[in-house]
CSV table of C-alpha atoms and ligand atoms in Angstrom, one decimal:
chain,number,residue,atom,x,y,z
A,1,MET,CA,97.0,76.1,199.3
A,2,GLU,CA,99.5,75.1,196.6
A,3,LYS,CA,102.2,77.3,198.0
A,4,GLN,CA,101.5,76.1,201.6
A,5,ASN,CA,101.8,72.5,200.4
A,6,GLN,CA,105.1,73.1,198.7
A,7,MET,CA,106.6,74.2,202.0
A,8,LYS,CA,105.6,71.0,203.8
A,9,LYS,CA,107.6,67.8,204.0
A,10,LEU,CA,106.4,64.9,202.0
A,11,ALA,CA,104.3,61.9,203.1
A,12,THR,CA,102.6,59.1,201.4
A,13,ILE,CA,99.4,57.3,202.4
A,14,GLN,CA,98.9,53.7,201.3
A,15,ILE,CA,95.8,51.5,201.6
A,16,ASP,CA,96.0,47.7,201.4
A,17,VAL,CA,92.8,47.0,199.6
A,18,ASP,CA,92.3,43.6,201.2
A,19,GLY,CA,88.8,42.1,200.7
A,20,LEU,CA,86.9,40.4,203.4
A,21,TRP,CA,88.0,37.0,201.9
A,22,VAL,CA,91.6,38.0,202.8
A,23,ILE,CA,90.7,38.3,206.5
A,24,PHE,CA,88.9,35.0,206.3
A,25,GLN,CA,91.9,33.4,204.7
A,26,HIS,CA,94.1,34.7,207.6
A,27,PHE,CA,91.9,32.7,210.0
A,28,GLY,CA,91.9,29.6,207.8
A,29,TYR,CA,88.5,30.0,206.0
A,30,GLN,CA,87.5,30.3,202.4
A,31,LYS,CA,85.0,33.1,201.5
A,32,HIS,CA,84.6,34.3,198.0
A,33,THR,CA,81.4,36.2,197.1
A,34,THR,CA,80.5,38.7,194.4
A,35,SER,CA,79.8,41.4,196.9
A,36,ASP,CA,82.4,42.4,199.5
A,37,ILE,CA,81.4,44.6,202.3
A,38,LEU,CA,85.0,45.8,202.9
A,39,TYR,CA,85.3,47.1,199.3
A,40,GLU,CA,81.8,48.4,199.0
A,41,SER,CA,81.5,50.2,202.3
A,42,ALA,CA,85.1,51.3,202.8
A,43,LEU,CA,86.4,52.5,199.4
A,44,PRO,CA,83.9,55.3,198.8
A,45,ARG,CA,84.6,56.6,202.4
A,46,PHE,CA,88.3,56.6,201.8
A,47,LEU,CA,87.9,58.4,198.5
A,48,ASP,CA,85.7,61.1,200.1
A,49,LEU,CA,88.1,61.5,203.1
A,50,PHE,CA,91.1,61.8,200.8
A,51,GLY,CA,89.2,64.4,198.7
A,52,GLN,CA,88.4,66.3,201.9
A,53,TYR,CA,92.1,66.4,203.0
A,54,ASP,CA,93.6,67.0,199.6
A,55,ILE,CA,95.4,63.6,199.6
A,56,LYS,CA,96.6,61.6,196.6
A,57,ALA,CA,97.0,58.0,198.0
A,58,THR,CA,98.2,54.7,196.8
A,59,PHE,CA,95.9,51.6,196.7
A,60,PHE,CA,97.6,48.2,196.9
A,61,VAL,CA,95.3,45.9,195.0
A,62,VAL,CA,95.0,42.1,195.0
A,63,GLY,CA,94.7,41.0,191.3
A,64,ARG,CA,92.0,38.4,192.1
A,65,ASP,CA,89.6,41.1,193.2
A,66,LEU,CA,89.7,42.6,189.7
A,67,LEU,CA,87.9,39.5,188.4
A,68,VAL,CA,84.7,41.1,190.0
A,69,PRO,CA,83.1,44.0,188.0
A,70,ALA,CA,81.8,45.9,191.1
A,71,ARG,CA,85.3,46.1,192.5
A,72,ILE,CA,86.7,47.3,189.2
A,73,SER,CA,84.3,50.2,189.2
A,74,LEU,CA,85.3,51.3,192.6
A,75,LEU,CA,89.0,51.2,191.7
A,76,LYS,CA,88.4,53.0,188.4
A,77,GLU,CA,86.9,55.9,190.5
A,78,ALA,CA,90.1,55.9,192.5
A,79,VAL,CA,92.2,56.2,189.3
A,80,ARG,CA,89.9,58.9,188.0
A,81,ARG,CA,90.5,61.0,191.2
A,82,GLY,CA,94.3,60.8,190.7
A,83,HIS,CA,95.2,58.0,193.1
A,84,GLU,CA,97.9,55.4,192.3
A,85,ILE,CA,97.2,51.7,191.9
A,86,ALA,CA,100.0,49.4,193.1
A,87,ASN,CA,100.5,45.6,193.0
A,88,HIS,CA,99.6,43.5,196.1
A,89,THR,CA,100.0,40.1,194.4
A,90,MET,CA,97.4,38.0,192.5
A,91,ASN,CA,96.1,35.8,195.4
A,92,HIS,CA,97.5,37.4,198.7
A,93,THR,CA,99.3,34.1,199.3
A,94,GLU,CA,100.7,34.0,202.9
A,95,GLY,CA,104.3,32.8,203.3
A,96,PHE,CA,105.3,34.7,200.1
A,97,SER,CA,109.0,34.6,200.7
A,98,TYR,CA,108.9,30.8,200.8
A,99,LEU,CA,107.3,30.5,197.4
A,100,PRO,CA,109.7,29.2,194.6
A,101,ALA,CA,110.9,32.0,192.3
A,102,HIS,CA,108.6,31.1,189.4
A,103,LYS,CA,105.5,31.3,191.7
A,104,LYS,CA,106.6,34.7,193.1
A,105,LYS,CA,107.0,35.9,189.5
A,106,GLY,CA,103.6,34.5,188.6
A,107,GLU,CA,101.9,36.2,191.5
A,108,ILE,CA,103.4,39.6,190.5
A,109,GLU,CA,102.9,39.2,186.8
A,110,GLU,CA,99.3,38.0,186.9
A,111,ALA,CA,98.3,40.8,189.1
A,112,GLU,CA,100.1,43.3,186.9
A,113,LYS,CA,98.3,42.1,183.8
A,114,VAL,CA,94.8,42.2,185.4
A,115,ILE,CA,95.5,45.7,186.8
A,116,GLU,CA,96.5,46.9,183.3
A,117,SER,CA,93.7,45.3,181.4
A,118,THR,CA,90.9,46.4,183.8
A,119,LEU,CA,92.1,49.8,185.2
A,120,GLY,CA,94.4,50.8,182.3
A,121,VAL,CA,97.4,51.6,184.5
A,122,LYS,CA,100.7,49.8,184.9
A,123,PRO,CA,101.7,49.4,188.5
A,124,VAL,CA,105.3,50.4,189.5
A,125,GLY,CA,105.0,49.7,193.2
A,126,PHE,CA,104.5,46.5,195.1
A,127,ARG,CA,103.8,45.1,198.6
A,128,THR,CA,103.9,41.4,199.8
A,129,PRO,CA,101.1,40.0,202.0
A,130,SER,CA,102.0,40.4,205.7
A,131,ASN,CA,105.4,42.1,205.1
A,132,ASP,CA,106.9,38.8,204.2
A,133,VAL,CA,109.5,40.0,201.7
A,134,ASP,CA,112.9,38.7,200.6
A,135,GLU,CA,115.8,39.6,198.2
A,136,GLU,CA,114.6,37.3,195.4
A,137,THR,CA,111.2,39.2,195.3
A,138,LEU,CA,112.9,42.5,195.1
A,139,LYS,CA,115.1,41.3,192.2
A,140,ILE,CA,112.0,40.1,190.3
A,141,LEU,CA,110.4,43.5,190.8
A,142,GLU,CA,113.5,45.3,189.7
A,143,ASP,CA,113.8,43.2,186.5
A,144,ARG,CA,110.2,43.9,185.7
A,145,GLY,CA,110.8,47.7,185.9
A,146,TYR,CA,109.2,48.4,189.3
A,147,VAL,CA,110.5,51.6,190.9
A,148,TYR,CA,109.7,50.8,194.5
A,149,ASP,CA,108.7,48.1,197.0
A,150,SER,CA,106.9,48.9,200.2
A,151,SER,CA,106.9,45.6,202.1
A,152,LEU,CA,109.3,46.3,204.9
A,153,MET,CA,108.3,47.3,208.4
A,154,PRO,CA,111.4,48.2,210.5
A,155,THR,CA,110.4,47.0,213.9
A,156,TYR,CA,112.3,45.1,216.7
A,157,TYR,CA,109.1,43.6,217.9
A,158,GLY,CA,108.2,41.4,214.8
A,159,PRO,CA,108.8,38.1,216.6
A,160,ILE,CA,106.7,39.1,219.6
A,161,LEU,CA,103.8,40.5,217.5
A,162,LYS,CA,104.0,37.3,215.3
A,163,ARG,CA,103.7,35.1,218.4
A,164,LEU,CA,100.7,37.0,219.7
A,165,LYS,CA,99.0,36.7,216.3
A,166,PHE,CA,99.9,33.1,215.7
A,167,SER,CA,97.7,32.1,218.5
A,168,SER,CA,94.7,33.1,216.4
A,169,LEU,CA,95.9,32.9,212.8
A,170,SER,CA,96.1,29.9,210.4
A,171,ILE,CA,99.5,31.0,209.0
A,172,PRO,CA,102.1,28.2,209.2
A,173,ARG,CA,104.8,28.8,211.7
A,174,LYS,CA,107.5,28.5,209.0
A,175,ASP,CA,106.7,32.0,207.8
A,176,ASN,CA,108.2,35.5,207.8
A,177,TYR,CA,105.0,37.1,208.9
A,178,LEU,CA,105.9,40.7,209.7
A,179,GLY,CA,109.3,40.1,208.2
A,180,LYS,CA,112.5,38.6,209.5
A,181,TRP,CA,113.8,39.8,212.9
A,182,HIS,CA,116.8,41.6,211.5
A,183,TYR,CA,114.6,43.7,209.2
A,184,GLY,CA,114.1,45.7,212.4
A,185,PHE,CA,117.5,47.2,211.9
A,186,SER,CA,116.8,48.5,208.4
A,187,PRO,CA,116.7,52.3,207.6
A,188,LEU,CA,113.5,54.1,208.4
A,189,HIS,CA,114.2,56.4,205.5
A,190,PRO,CA,113.6,55.3,201.8
A,191,TYR,CA,116.8,53.5,200.5
A,192,ASN,CA,118.2,51.4,197.8
A,193,PRO,CA,118.6,47.9,199.2
A,194,SER,CA,121.6,45.5,198.9
A,195,TYR,CA,121.0,42.5,196.6
A,196,THR,CA,122.2,40.2,199.3
A,197,SER,CA,120.7,41.8,202.5
A,198,LEU,CA,117.6,43.8,201.8
A,199,HIS,CA,117.6,45.5,205.2
A,200,ARG,CA,121.0,47.1,204.3
A,201,ARG,CA,121.7,49.9,201.9
A,202,GLY,CA,123.2,48.7,198.6
A,203,THR,CA,123.1,49.2,194.8
A,204,MET,CA,119.6,48.1,193.8
A,205,LYS,CA,117.9,50.7,191.5
A,206,LEU,CA,114.6,49.9,193.1
A,207,LEU,CA,113.8,51.9,196.2
A,208,GLU,CA,112.5,50.4,199.4
A,209,ILE,CA,109.9,52.6,201.0
A,210,PRO,CA,109.6,51.2,204.6
A,211,ILE,CA,106.3,51.5,206.5
A,212,THR,CA,107.1,54.2,209.0
A,213,THR,CA,107.6,52.9,212.6
A,214,MET,CA,108.2,55.1,215.6
A,215,PRO,CA,111.6,56.9,215.5
A,216,TYR,CA,113.9,55.7,218.4
A,217,LEU,CA,111.4,53.0,219.6
A,218,ARG,CA,110.6,51.4,216.3
A,219,LEU,CA,107.1,50.4,217.5
A,220,PRO,CA,104.6,50.1,214.6
A,221,PHE,CA,102.0,52.8,214.6
A,222,HIS,CA,100.2,52.5,211.2
A,223,ALA,CA,96.5,52.1,211.2
A,224,SER,CA,96.3,48.4,212.1
A,225,PHE,CA,98.1,49.0,215.3
A,226,VAL,CA,96.3,52.3,216.0
A,227,PHE,CA,92.9,50.4,215.6
A,228,ALA,CA,94.2,47.5,217.8
A,229,ALA,CA,95.0,50.0,220.5
A,230,ALA,CA,91.7,51.7,220.1
A,231,SER,CA,89.9,48.3,220.5
A,232,LEU,CA,91.7,48.1,223.9
A,233,GLY,CA,90.3,51.5,224.9
A,234,LEU,CA,93.4,53.5,224.2
A,235,LYS,CA,91.6,55.8,221.6
A,236,SER,CA,94.3,57.5,219.4
A,237,LEU,CA,97.1,57.3,222.0
A,238,LEU,CA,99.4,55.0,220.0
A,239,PHE,CA,99.2,57.3,216.9
A,240,ASP,CA,99.6,60.4,219.0
A,241,ILE,CA,102.8,59.1,220.6
A,242,GLY,CA,104.2,57.9,217.3
A,243,PHE,CA,103.4,61.1,215.5
A,244,PHE,CA,104.9,63.2,218.3
A,245,LEU,CA,108.2,61.3,218.0
A,246,LEU,CA,108.1,61.5,214.3
A,247,THR,CA,107.7,65.3,214.2
A,248,ARG,CA,110.4,65.7,216.8
A,249,SER,CA,112.8,63.5,214.9
A,250,LYS,CA,115.0,64.4,211.9
A,251,LEU,CA,113.4,61.7,209.8
A,252,GLY,CA,111.5,64.1,207.6
A,253,VAL,CA,109.6,61.4,205.7
A,254,TYR,CA,106.5,59.5,206.4
A,255,ASN,CA,104.6,56.4,205.0
A,256,PHE,CA,101.3,55.6,206.8
A,257,VAL,CA,99.3,52.5,205.9
A,258,PHE,CA,95.6,51.8,206.2
A,259,HIS,CA,93.5,48.7,205.5
A,260,THR,CA,90.0,48.6,204.1
A,261,ASN,CA,88.5,47.3,207.4
A,262,GLU,CA,89.5,50.6,209.0
A,263,LEU,CA,86.6,52.4,207.3
A,264,SER,CA,84.2,49.6,206.6
A,265,ASP,CA,80.8,49.0,208.1
A,266,GLN,CA,80.9,47.3,211.5
A,267,ILE,CA,81.3,43.5,211.0
A,268,PHE,CA,80.4,40.8,213.5
A,269,ASP,CA,81.5,37.3,212.5
A,270,ILE,CA,82.6,34.8,215.1
A,271,LYS,CA,85.2,33.3,212.8
A,272,ILE,CA,87.1,36.5,212.4
A,273,LYS,CA,86.3,38.2,215.7
A,274,ARG,CA,90.0,38.4,216.6
A,275,GLN,CA,90.7,40.7,213.7
A,276,PHE,CA,91.2,44.1,215.5
A,277,GLY,CA,89.0,47.0,214.4
A,278,LEU,CA,86.3,45.1,212.5
A,279,ASN,CA,83.8,45.4,215.3
A,280,LEU,CA,84.5,49.0,216.2
A,281,PRO,CA,81.4,51.2,215.5
A,282,LEU,CA,81.7,53.1,212.2
A,283,SER,CA,81.5,56.5,214.0
A,284,GLN,CA,84.6,55.6,216.0
A,285,LYS,CA,86.5,54.5,212.9
A,286,GLN,CA,85.6,57.7,211.1
A,287,GLU,CA,86.7,59.8,214.1
A,288,LEU,CA,90.0,57.9,214.3
A,289,CYS,CA,90.7,58.2,210.5
A,290,SER,CA,89.9,61.9,210.5
A,291,HIS,CA,92.1,62.5,213.5
A,292,VAL,CA,95.0,60.7,211.9
A,293,LEU,CA,94.6,62.5,208.5
A,294,GLN,CA,94.1,65.9,210.0
A,295,LYS,CA,97.4,65.6,212.0
A,296,ILE,CA,99.3,64.2,209.0
A,297,THR,CA,98.1,66.8,206.5
A,298,ARG,CA,98.8,69.7,208.9
A,299,ASN,CA,102.5,68.7,208.8
A,300,PHE,CA,102.9,66.9,205.5
A,301,GLN,CA,101.9,67.1,201.9
A,302,CYS,CA,100.5,63.7,200.9
A,303,VAL,CA,101.4,62.5,197.4
A,304,THR,CA,101.1,59.1,195.8
A,305,THR,CA,104.1,56.8,196.5
A,306,LYS,CA,105.1,57.0,192.8
A,307,GLU,CA,105.3,60.7,193.1
A,308,TYR,CA,107.0,60.5,196.6
A,309,VAL,CA,109.7,58.3,195.0
A,310,LYS,CA,110.4,60.9,192.3
A,311,LYS,CA,110.6,63.8,194.7
A,312,PHE,CA,112.7,61.8,197.0
A,313,HIS,CA,115.3,61.2,194.3
A,314,ARG,CA,115.2,64.9,193.5
A,315,THR,CA,115.9,66.0,197.0
A,316,ASP,CA,118.0,63.2,198.5
B,401,LIG,ZN1,97.2,42.7,202.4
C-alpha cells in the first residue's frame, strides 16, 4: 500500500466544519445551541470514511464552535487520527474582505488561540467564509507565519452563481461572495500570490492552494456543487465530468472540499430549505461521498494540506 501510494499524484481533501448555525446565518437567522446536528452526525462519519480510504484530511474549524465541549471532543478525535486542523475564522463573518484590517486580524487571531488552547495544535492554513478573500487578509496570514491560504475558487462563473444564491441568502450585495470575478483567471495550480493582485503569481512566501475547478471549463465541482446537482436528479454526473477532465489534463494536483452537511443526518427546516443537500436521504449522501472518495483515492494519494504544501515545494 505504501509503495503504491508513493507512485500516485498528490491530492488534499478539506472539510469546512460549518455548524448548523452557519447555515442559518447564511439565510439571516440566529441559531446557537449546545448540540449541533451537523457536527454530531457528520464528523464521526467523515472520520470513519477517511479511515476506510486511508485519507489524512484537513478540517477548517470556526473558533466559536470550540467554546462548546462536545465539539471539542469530536475535533480532538480528528487530531488523534492524524488529520490537520486549519483556521476558518472566529465567527464565520460574511463579507470578510470588507472588514477593516484590525477586525480581520482579530477573527484570525482569536480562532488561532482557541484552536491552540483546546486542541493543542497551531493552525498554519486558513480559509475565509464564502471564498471572500483579499490581499490584506493574505498579508495578515503571512505575517502570522501561515504557510497557506485556501480561499480562492478559480471560476469564471462566480457572478452568475452569486446572483442565483442572492435570491435566497441574506448576504448583503456589497460582498465578494465566491470571490471577485477576475479570480476566475488565477492559476489552478498552487502558487505564491502577488502582494497587489492575489490572483496572479508573485513573491509572497505563503502559498495559495486553490479549490480545484474543472480544467478548461473552470466550473466548480467540489462537494457543494456535486450535491446541488444530485438534488436536481443528476446523481454524480457533475463530479464524474470534472474528474474525467482533471485526470485527462496535465494539472497533476487536486484540492477537493466537503462541508459537514454532506454527511449529516437528513435535515428538514423550512428556513434553510434552499440549502442544497440538507434534505437528501443519508443513504444517498453516503453513496455520493463514497463514490467521490473511491475515485479520488484510486488516482491520488490524499494527504493533509500542510503535508501537500511541503511536498509541493519539494517537487515544484
Ligand atoms: Zn464555511
